[in-house]
PDB file of C-alpha atoms in Angstrom:
ATOM      1  CA  MET A   5     144.336-249.908  22.704  1.00 63.00           C
ATOM      2  CA  PRO A   6     142.160-250.131  19.607  1.00 74.00           C
ATOM      3  CA  VAL A   7     139.026-252.221  20.090  1.00 78.00           C
ATOM      4  CA  ASP A   8     136.712-253.106  17.255  1.00 85.00           C
ATOM      5  CA  ARG A   9     133.715-250.750  17.257  1.00 90.00           C
ATOM      6  CA  GLU A  10     131.322-253.646  16.677  1.00 92.00           C
ATOM      7  CA  LEU A  11     132.609-255.372  19.819  1.00 88.00           C
ATOM      8  CA  LEU A  12     132.224-252.168  21.836  1.00 89.00           C
ATOM      9  CA  ASP A  13     128.658-251.809  20.570  1.00 93.00           C
ATOM     10  CA  ILE A  14     127.889-255.359  21.703  1.00 91.00           C
ATOM     11  CA  PHE A  15     129.199-254.685  25.206  1.00 87.00           C
ATOM     12  CA  ARG A  16     127.384-251.355  25.373  1.00 91.00           C
ATOM     13  CA  SER A  17     124.102-253.056  24.481  1.00 92.00           C
ATOM     14  CA  PHE A  18     124.683-255.675  27.206  1.00 88.00           C
ATOM     15  CA  HIS A  19     125.460-252.933  29.710  1.00 88.00           C
ATOM     16  CA  ALA A  20     122.375-250.905  28.743  1.00 90.00           C
ATOM     17  CA  ARG A  21     120.128-253.896  29.551  1.00 88.00           C
ATOM     18  CA  ALA A  22     121.962-254.852  32.733  1.00 86.00           C
ATOM     19  CA  GLU A  23     120.074-254.772  36.005  1.00 86.00           C
ATOM     20  CA  THR A  24     123.192-255.331  38.101  1.00 81.00           C
ATOM     21  CA  SER A  25     126.742-254.012  38.052  1.00 80.00           C
ATOM     22  CA  PHE A  26     127.840-256.773  35.666  1.00 77.00           C
ATOM     23  CA  VAL A  27     128.265-255.814  32.024  1.00 76.00           C
ATOM     24  CA  VAL A  28     127.171-259.264  30.859  1.00 78.00           C
ATOM     25  CA  GLU A  29     124.527-260.839  33.065  1.00 80.00           C
ATOM     26  CA  SER A  30     123.797-264.532  33.363  1.00 81.00           C
ATOM     27  CA  ASN A  31     120.459-266.293  32.966  1.00 83.00           C
ATOM     28  CA  VAL A  32     121.771-268.991  35.308  1.00 85.00           C
ATOM     29  CA  ALA A  33     120.756-268.380  38.899  1.00 84.00           C
ATOM     30  CA  PRO A  34     123.476-268.220  41.558  1.00 83.00           C
ATOM     31  CA  ARG A  35     123.700-271.214  43.885  1.00 88.00           C
ATOM     32  CA  PRO A  36     125.405-269.977  47.046  1.00 86.00           C
ATOM     33  CA  GLU A  37     124.339-273.173  48.851  1.00 91.00           C
ATOM     34  CA  ALA A  38     126.130-275.415  46.331  1.00 88.00           C
ATOM     35  CA  THR A  39     128.791-277.680  47.802  1.00 90.00           C
ATOM     36  CA  TYR A  40     130.607-277.764  44.471  1.00 87.00           C
ATOM     37  CA  SER A  41     132.078-275.145  42.157  1.00 85.00           C
ATOM     38  CA  HIS A  42     129.096-273.637  40.365  1.00 81.00           C
ATOM     39  CA  TYR A  43     130.076-271.394  37.469  1.00 83.00           C
ATOM     40  CA  ARG A  44     127.204-269.377  36.101  1.00 84.00           C
ATOM     41  CA  CYS A  45     129.159-268.776  32.895  1.00 85.00           C
ATOM     42  CA  GLN A  46     130.272-272.402  32.330  1.00 88.00           C
ATOM     43  CA  ARG A  47     128.550-272.695  28.934  1.00 89.00           C
ATOM     44  CA  HIS A  48     130.172-269.455  27.719  1.00 87.00           C
ATOM     45  CA  PHE A  49     133.541-270.517  29.102  1.00 89.00           C
ATOM     46  CA  GLU A  50     133.356-273.801  27.171  1.00 93.00           C
ATOM     47  CA  GLU A  51     132.261-272.094  23.944  1.00 94.00           C
ATOM     48  CA  LEU A  52     135.038-269.511  24.214  1.00 93.00           C
ATOM     49  CA  SER A  53     137.601-272.239  24.923  1.00 95.00           C
ATOM     50  CA  GLU A  54     136.475-274.170  21.847  1.00 96.00           C
ATOM     51  CA  TRP A  55     136.626-271.002  19.724  1.00 94.00           C
ATOM     52  CA  LEU A  56     140.140-270.182  20.956  1.00 95.00           C
ATOM     53  CA  HIS A  57     141.277-273.737  20.180  1.00 96.00           C
ATOM     54  CA  ALA A  58     139.764-273.416  16.691  1.00 96.00           C
ATOM     55  CA  LYS A  59     141.748-270.175  16.231  1.00 94.00           C
ATOM     56  CA  GLY A  60     145.008-271.953  17.031  1.00 95.00           C
ATOM     57  CA  VAL A  61     145.418-271.488  20.791  1.00 93.00           C
ATOM     58  CA  THR A  62     146.841-274.844  21.864  1.00 94.00           C
ATOM     59  CA  ALA A  63     147.282-274.194  25.591  1.00 93.00           C
ATOM     60  CA  ASN A  64     145.410-276.301  28.133  1.00 93.00           C
ATOM     61  CA  MET A  65     144.018-273.093  29.616  1.00 93.00           C
ATOM     62  CA  PRO A  66     143.132-271.021  26.530  1.00 94.00           C
ATOM     63  CA  LEU A  67     141.310-268.293  28.457  1.00 91.00           C
ATOM     64  CA  HIS A  68     144.414-267.756  30.585  1.00 92.00           C
ATOM     65  CA  THR A  69     146.416-267.406  27.360  1.00 93.00           C
ATOM     66  CA  LEU A  70     143.890-264.871  26.059  1.00 90.00           C
ATOM     67  CA  ARG A  71     144.174-262.801  29.261  1.00 89.00           C
ATOM     68  CA  LYS A  72     147.986-262.920  29.096  1.00 90.00           C
ATOM     69  CA  GLU A  73     148.006-261.805  25.460  1.00 88.00           C
ATOM     70  CA  PHE A  74     145.530-259.011  26.168  1.00 84.00           C
ATOM     71  CA  GLY A  75     147.613-257.850  29.132  1.00 82.00           C
ATOM     72  CA  ALA A  76     150.815-257.908  27.086  1.00 85.00           C
ATOM     73  CA  LYS A  77     149.223-255.968  24.233  1.00 84.00           C
ATOM     74  CA  SER A  78     147.743-253.485  26.682  1.00 80.00           C
ATOM     75  CA  ALA A  79     151.136-252.983  28.342  1.00 80.00           C
ATOM     76  CA  ARG A  80     152.828-252.455  24.962  1.00 81.00           C
ATOM     77  CA  SER A  81     150.122-249.994  23.952  1.00 81.00           C
ATOM     78  CA  THR A  82     150.440-248.108  27.242  1.00 80.00           C
ATOM     79  CA  ALA A  83     154.229-247.941  26.934  1.00 80.00           C
ATOM     80  CA  TYR A  84     153.874-246.680  23.358  1.00 80.00           C
ATOM     81  CA  MET A  85     151.421-243.966  24.417  1.00 79.00           C
ATOM     82  CA  GLN A  86     153.740-242.895  27.229  1.00 82.00           C
ATOM     83  CA  ARG A  87     156.606-242.537  24.728  1.00 81.00           C
ATOM     84  CA  VAL A  88     154.369-240.486  22.416  1.00 77.00           C
ATOM     85  CA  GLU A  89     153.329-238.244  25.314  1.00 80.00           C
ATOM     86  CA  ARG A  90     156.949-237.732  26.393  1.00 81.00           C
ATOM     87  CA  PHE A  91     157.937-236.896  22.814  1.00 78.00           C
ATOM     88  CA  ALA A  92     155.026-234.478  22.471  1.00 77.00           C
ATOM     89  CA  MET A  93     155.948-232.756  25.727  1.00 76.00           C
ATOM     90  CA  GLN A  94     159.606-232.461  24.679  1.00 70.00           C
ATOM     91  CA  THR A  95     158.618-231.113  21.275  1.00 58.00           C
ATOM     92  CA  SER A  96     156.284-228.550  22.838  1.00 52.00           C
ATOM     93  CA  ARG A  97     158.944-227.423  25.299  1.00 51.00           C
ATOM     94  CA  SER A  98     161.597-227.088  22.611  1.00 52.00           C
ATOM     95  CA  ARG A  99     159.255-224.967  20.486  1.00 49.00           C
ATOM     96  CA  VAL A 100     158.451-222.723  23.428  1.00 48.00           C
ATOM     97  CA  SER A 101     162.118-222.306  24.350  1.00 49.00           C
ATOM     98  CA  THR A 102     163.003-221.172  20.813  1.00 48.00           C
ATOM     99  CA  ILE A 103     160.289-218.511  20.660  1.00 47.00           C
TER     100      ILE A 103
END
């Protein structure tokens, strides 16, 4: 699936600086002793939710909608590539059989 080169560059720069296995690290320390749900990415989650709402996503759970849309687009892209591969294989075979 096509991904904007600028976005890939951003993620690559995050990954290059990472000291853990996470691509995007958090400056917020983990709180394993917390008796409540502690999300290290809460600020980013809220900002992304606001941005999605500003872009027209009206769902109560905009990040869930984003994941669903990404999954659907990925599935369509994968299915398309599989059709292209099947066509290419059939075309190659038909050329070979006529030689």
